mmCIF file of C-alpha atoms in Angstrom:
data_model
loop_
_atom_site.group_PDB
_atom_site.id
_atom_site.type_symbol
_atom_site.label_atom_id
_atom_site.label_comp_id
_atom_site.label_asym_id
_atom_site.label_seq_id
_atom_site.Cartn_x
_atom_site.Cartn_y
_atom_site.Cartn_z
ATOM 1 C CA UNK A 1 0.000 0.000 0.000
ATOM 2 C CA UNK A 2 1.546 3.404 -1.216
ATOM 3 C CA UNK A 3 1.485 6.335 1.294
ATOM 4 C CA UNK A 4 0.827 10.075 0.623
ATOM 5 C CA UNK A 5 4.170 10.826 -0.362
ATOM 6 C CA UNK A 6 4.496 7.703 -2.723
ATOM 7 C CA UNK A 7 1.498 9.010 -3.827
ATOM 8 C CA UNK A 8 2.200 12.607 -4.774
ATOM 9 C CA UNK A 9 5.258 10.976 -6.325
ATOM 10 C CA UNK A 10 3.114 8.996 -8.904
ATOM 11 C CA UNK A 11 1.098 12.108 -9.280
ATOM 12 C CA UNK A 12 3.870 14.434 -10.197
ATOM 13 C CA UNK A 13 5.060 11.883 -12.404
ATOM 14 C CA UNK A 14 1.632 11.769 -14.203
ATOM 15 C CA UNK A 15 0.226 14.972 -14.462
ATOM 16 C CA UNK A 16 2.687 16.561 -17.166
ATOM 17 C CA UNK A 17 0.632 13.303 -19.349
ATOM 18 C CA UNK A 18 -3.079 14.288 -18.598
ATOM 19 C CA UNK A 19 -4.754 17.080 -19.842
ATOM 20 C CA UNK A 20 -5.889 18.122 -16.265
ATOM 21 C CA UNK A 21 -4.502 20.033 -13.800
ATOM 22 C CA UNK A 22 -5.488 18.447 -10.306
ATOM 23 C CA UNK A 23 -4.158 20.766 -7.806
ATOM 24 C CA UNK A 24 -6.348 23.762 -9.714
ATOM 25 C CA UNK A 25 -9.106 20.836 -9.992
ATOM 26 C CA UNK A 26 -8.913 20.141 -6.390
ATOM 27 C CA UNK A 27 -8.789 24.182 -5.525
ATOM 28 C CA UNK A 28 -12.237 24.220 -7.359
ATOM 29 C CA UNK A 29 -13.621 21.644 -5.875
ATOM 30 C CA UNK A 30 -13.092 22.839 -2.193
ATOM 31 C CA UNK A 31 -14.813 25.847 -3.664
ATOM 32 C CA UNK A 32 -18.067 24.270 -4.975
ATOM 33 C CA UNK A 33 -18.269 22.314 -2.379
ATOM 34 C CA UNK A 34 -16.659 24.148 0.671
ATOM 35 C CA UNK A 35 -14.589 21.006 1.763
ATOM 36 C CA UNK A 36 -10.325 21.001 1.814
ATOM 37 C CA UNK A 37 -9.169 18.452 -1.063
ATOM 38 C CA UNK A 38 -5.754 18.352 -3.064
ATOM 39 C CA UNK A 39 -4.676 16.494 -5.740
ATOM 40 C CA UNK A 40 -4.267 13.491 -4.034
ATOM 41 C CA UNK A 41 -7.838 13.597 -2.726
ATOM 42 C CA UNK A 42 -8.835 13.719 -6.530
ATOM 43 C CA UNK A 43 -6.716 11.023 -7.787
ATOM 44 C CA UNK A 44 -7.992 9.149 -4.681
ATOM 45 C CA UNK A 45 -11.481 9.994 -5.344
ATOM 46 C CA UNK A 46 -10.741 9.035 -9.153
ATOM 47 C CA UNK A 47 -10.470 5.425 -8.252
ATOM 48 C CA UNK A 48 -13.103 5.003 -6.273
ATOM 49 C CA UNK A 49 -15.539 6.477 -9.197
ATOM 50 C CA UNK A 50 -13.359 3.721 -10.971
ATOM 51 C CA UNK A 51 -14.480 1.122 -8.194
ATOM 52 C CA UNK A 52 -18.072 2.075 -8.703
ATOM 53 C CA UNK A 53 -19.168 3.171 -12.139
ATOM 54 C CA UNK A 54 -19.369 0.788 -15.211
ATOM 55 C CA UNK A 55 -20.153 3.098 -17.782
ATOM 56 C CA UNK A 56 -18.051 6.257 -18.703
ATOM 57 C CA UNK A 57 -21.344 7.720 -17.957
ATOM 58 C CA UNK A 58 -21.977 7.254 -14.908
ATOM 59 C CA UNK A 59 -18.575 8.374 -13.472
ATOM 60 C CA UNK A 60 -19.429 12.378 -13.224
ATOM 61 C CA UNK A 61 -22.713 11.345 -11.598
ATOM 62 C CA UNK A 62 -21.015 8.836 -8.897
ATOM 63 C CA UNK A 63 -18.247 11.103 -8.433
ATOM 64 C CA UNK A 64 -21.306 13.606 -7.872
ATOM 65 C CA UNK A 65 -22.754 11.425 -4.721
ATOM 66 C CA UNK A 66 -19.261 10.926 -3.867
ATOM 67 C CA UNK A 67 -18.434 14.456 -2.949
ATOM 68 C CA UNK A 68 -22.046 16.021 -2.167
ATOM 69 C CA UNK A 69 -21.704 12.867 0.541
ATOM 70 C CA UNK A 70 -18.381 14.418 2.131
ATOM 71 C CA UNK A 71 -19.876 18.033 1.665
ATOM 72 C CA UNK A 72 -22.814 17.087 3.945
ATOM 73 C CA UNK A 73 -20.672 15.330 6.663
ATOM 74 C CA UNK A 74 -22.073 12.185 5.146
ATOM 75 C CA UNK A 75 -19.796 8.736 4.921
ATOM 76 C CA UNK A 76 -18.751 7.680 1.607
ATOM 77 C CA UNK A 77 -20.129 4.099 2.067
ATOM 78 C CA UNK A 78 -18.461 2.411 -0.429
ATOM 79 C CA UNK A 79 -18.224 -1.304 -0.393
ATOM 80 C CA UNK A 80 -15.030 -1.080 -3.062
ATOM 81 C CA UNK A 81 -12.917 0.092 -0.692
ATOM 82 C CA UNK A 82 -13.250 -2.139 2.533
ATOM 83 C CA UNK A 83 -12.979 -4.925 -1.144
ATOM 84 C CA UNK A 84 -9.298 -3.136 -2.023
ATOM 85 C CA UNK A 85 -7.794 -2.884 1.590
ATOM 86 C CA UNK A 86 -9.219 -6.846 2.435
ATOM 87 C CA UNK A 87 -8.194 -8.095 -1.080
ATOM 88 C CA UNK A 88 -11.495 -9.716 -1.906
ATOM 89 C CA UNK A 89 -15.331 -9.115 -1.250
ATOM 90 C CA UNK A 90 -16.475 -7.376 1.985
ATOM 91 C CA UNK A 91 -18.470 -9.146 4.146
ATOM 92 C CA UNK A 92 -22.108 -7.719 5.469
ATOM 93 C CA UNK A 93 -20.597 -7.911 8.941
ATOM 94 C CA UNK A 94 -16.957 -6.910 7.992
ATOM 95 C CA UNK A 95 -18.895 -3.708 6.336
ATOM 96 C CA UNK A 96 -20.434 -2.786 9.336
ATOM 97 C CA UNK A 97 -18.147 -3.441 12.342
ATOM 98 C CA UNK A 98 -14.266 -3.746 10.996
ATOM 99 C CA UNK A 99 -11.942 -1.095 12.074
ATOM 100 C CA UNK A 100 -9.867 -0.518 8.679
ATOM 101 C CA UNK A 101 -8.734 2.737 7.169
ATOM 102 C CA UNK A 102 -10.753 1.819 4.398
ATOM 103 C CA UNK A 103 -14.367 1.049 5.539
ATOM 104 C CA UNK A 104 -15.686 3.687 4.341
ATOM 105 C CA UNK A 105 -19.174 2.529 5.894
ATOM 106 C CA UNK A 106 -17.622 3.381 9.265
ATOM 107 C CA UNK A 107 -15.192 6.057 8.564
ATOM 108 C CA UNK A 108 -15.907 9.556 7.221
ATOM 109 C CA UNK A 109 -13.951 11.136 4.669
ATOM 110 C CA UNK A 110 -11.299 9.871 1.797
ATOM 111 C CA UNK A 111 -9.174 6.821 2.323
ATOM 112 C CA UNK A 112 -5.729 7.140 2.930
ATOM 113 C CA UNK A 113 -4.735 6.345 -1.033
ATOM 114 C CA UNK A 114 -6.547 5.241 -3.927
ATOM 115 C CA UNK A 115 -7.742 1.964 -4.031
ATOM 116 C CA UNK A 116 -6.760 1.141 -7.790
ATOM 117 C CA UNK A 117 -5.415 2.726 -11.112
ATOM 118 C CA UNK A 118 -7.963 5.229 -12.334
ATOM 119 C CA UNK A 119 -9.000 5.193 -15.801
ATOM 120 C CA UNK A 120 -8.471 8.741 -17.343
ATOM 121 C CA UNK A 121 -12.552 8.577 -17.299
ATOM 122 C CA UNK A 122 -12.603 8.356 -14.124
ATOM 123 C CA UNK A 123 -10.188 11.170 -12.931
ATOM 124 C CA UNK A 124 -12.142 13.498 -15.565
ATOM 125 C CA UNK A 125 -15.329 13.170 -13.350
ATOM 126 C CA UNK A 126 -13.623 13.393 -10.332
ATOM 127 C CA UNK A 127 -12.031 16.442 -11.694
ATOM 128 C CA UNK A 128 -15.664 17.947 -13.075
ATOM 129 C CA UNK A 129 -18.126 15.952 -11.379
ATOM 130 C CA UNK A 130 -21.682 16.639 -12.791
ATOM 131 C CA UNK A 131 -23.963 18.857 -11.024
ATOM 132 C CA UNK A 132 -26.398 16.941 -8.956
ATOM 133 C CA UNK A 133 -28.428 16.461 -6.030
ATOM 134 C CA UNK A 134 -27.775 12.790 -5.580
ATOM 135 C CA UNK A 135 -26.192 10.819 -2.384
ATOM 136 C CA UNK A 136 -27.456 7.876 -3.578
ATOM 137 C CA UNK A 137 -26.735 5.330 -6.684
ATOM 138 C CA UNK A 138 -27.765 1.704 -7.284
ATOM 139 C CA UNK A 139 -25.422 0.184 -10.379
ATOM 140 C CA UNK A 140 -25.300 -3.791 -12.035
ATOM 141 C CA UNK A 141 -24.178 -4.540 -15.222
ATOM 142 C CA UNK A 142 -28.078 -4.137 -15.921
ATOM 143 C CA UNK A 143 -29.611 -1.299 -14.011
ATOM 144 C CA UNK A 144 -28.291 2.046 -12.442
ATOM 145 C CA UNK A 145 -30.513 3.918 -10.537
ATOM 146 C CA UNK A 146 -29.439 7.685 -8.953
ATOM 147 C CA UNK A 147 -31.523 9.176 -6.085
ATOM 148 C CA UNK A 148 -31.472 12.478 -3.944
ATOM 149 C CA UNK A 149 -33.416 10.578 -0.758
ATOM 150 C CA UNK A 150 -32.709 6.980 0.659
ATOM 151 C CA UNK A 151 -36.372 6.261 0.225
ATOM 152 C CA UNK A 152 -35.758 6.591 -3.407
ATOM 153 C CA UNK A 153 -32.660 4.665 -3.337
ATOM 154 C CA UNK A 154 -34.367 1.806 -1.370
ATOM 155 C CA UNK A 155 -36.976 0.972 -4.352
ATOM 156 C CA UNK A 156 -34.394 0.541 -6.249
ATOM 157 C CA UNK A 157 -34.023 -2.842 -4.296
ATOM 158 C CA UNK A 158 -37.886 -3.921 -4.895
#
């Protein structure tokens, strides 16, 4: 597992290839949403979105829920990255009761690196999320379902 500093390493070794700046990404972001992120936070958030989304899509809209979650205090709750820091599927009980950096279920905020290699997809959202009023998503291969209310999200289960 890479640090923060291996981290911004990889970063400063990428950037000069994509066509985005993340540090002035991440300085708008804090902005729009009135939380403290830096590049690392996007490249972080990036794979998650990567984690989550299947289409190209629906990465602006996850990435959306993502930070409008973290805005409003809210937890991430993303199975994907209790998956990454175990090394295989989560549990129902691991999700709600294991003490890792990465259960996001239990823990507010970011994790402490990125959980995979984002596709350049999936940094672009992260970097210019779409505008939404979602904190909720339901994706398969099949189905993907956004909502602004947990009711909402809920019938996407029936």
């Amino acid at each position: 597992i890479l640090g923060r500093k291996e981290v911004g390493g990889i970063i400063g070794q990428m950037e000069p290839y994509l066509s985005l700046d993340l540090s002035a990404a991440a300085a708008s972001l804090s902005e729009r949403y009135g939380i403290e992120l830096d590049a690392n936070d996007v490249l972080t958030m990036a794979s998650i979105v990567e984690r989550e989304a299947v289409t190209e899509e629906q990465r602006p809209k996850v990435a959306s829920v993502f930070y409008n979650r973290l805005r409003d205090g809210m937890r991430l709750q993303s199975d994907a990255t209790l998956t990454y820091s175990l090394g295989r599927a989560a549990t129902a009980e691991e999700i709600n009761t294991l003490d890792d950096p990465y259960n996001t279920n239990l823990r507010a905020g970011l994790t402490p690196t990125p959980v995979c290699s984002p596709s350049l997809a999936s940094i672009q959202a992260a970097c210019e999320p779409a505008d939404t009023n979602y904190y909720y998503f339901y994706i398969t291969q099949d189905t993907e379902q956004f909502s602004e209310t947990y009711d909402e999200h809920m019938q996407a289960y029936s």
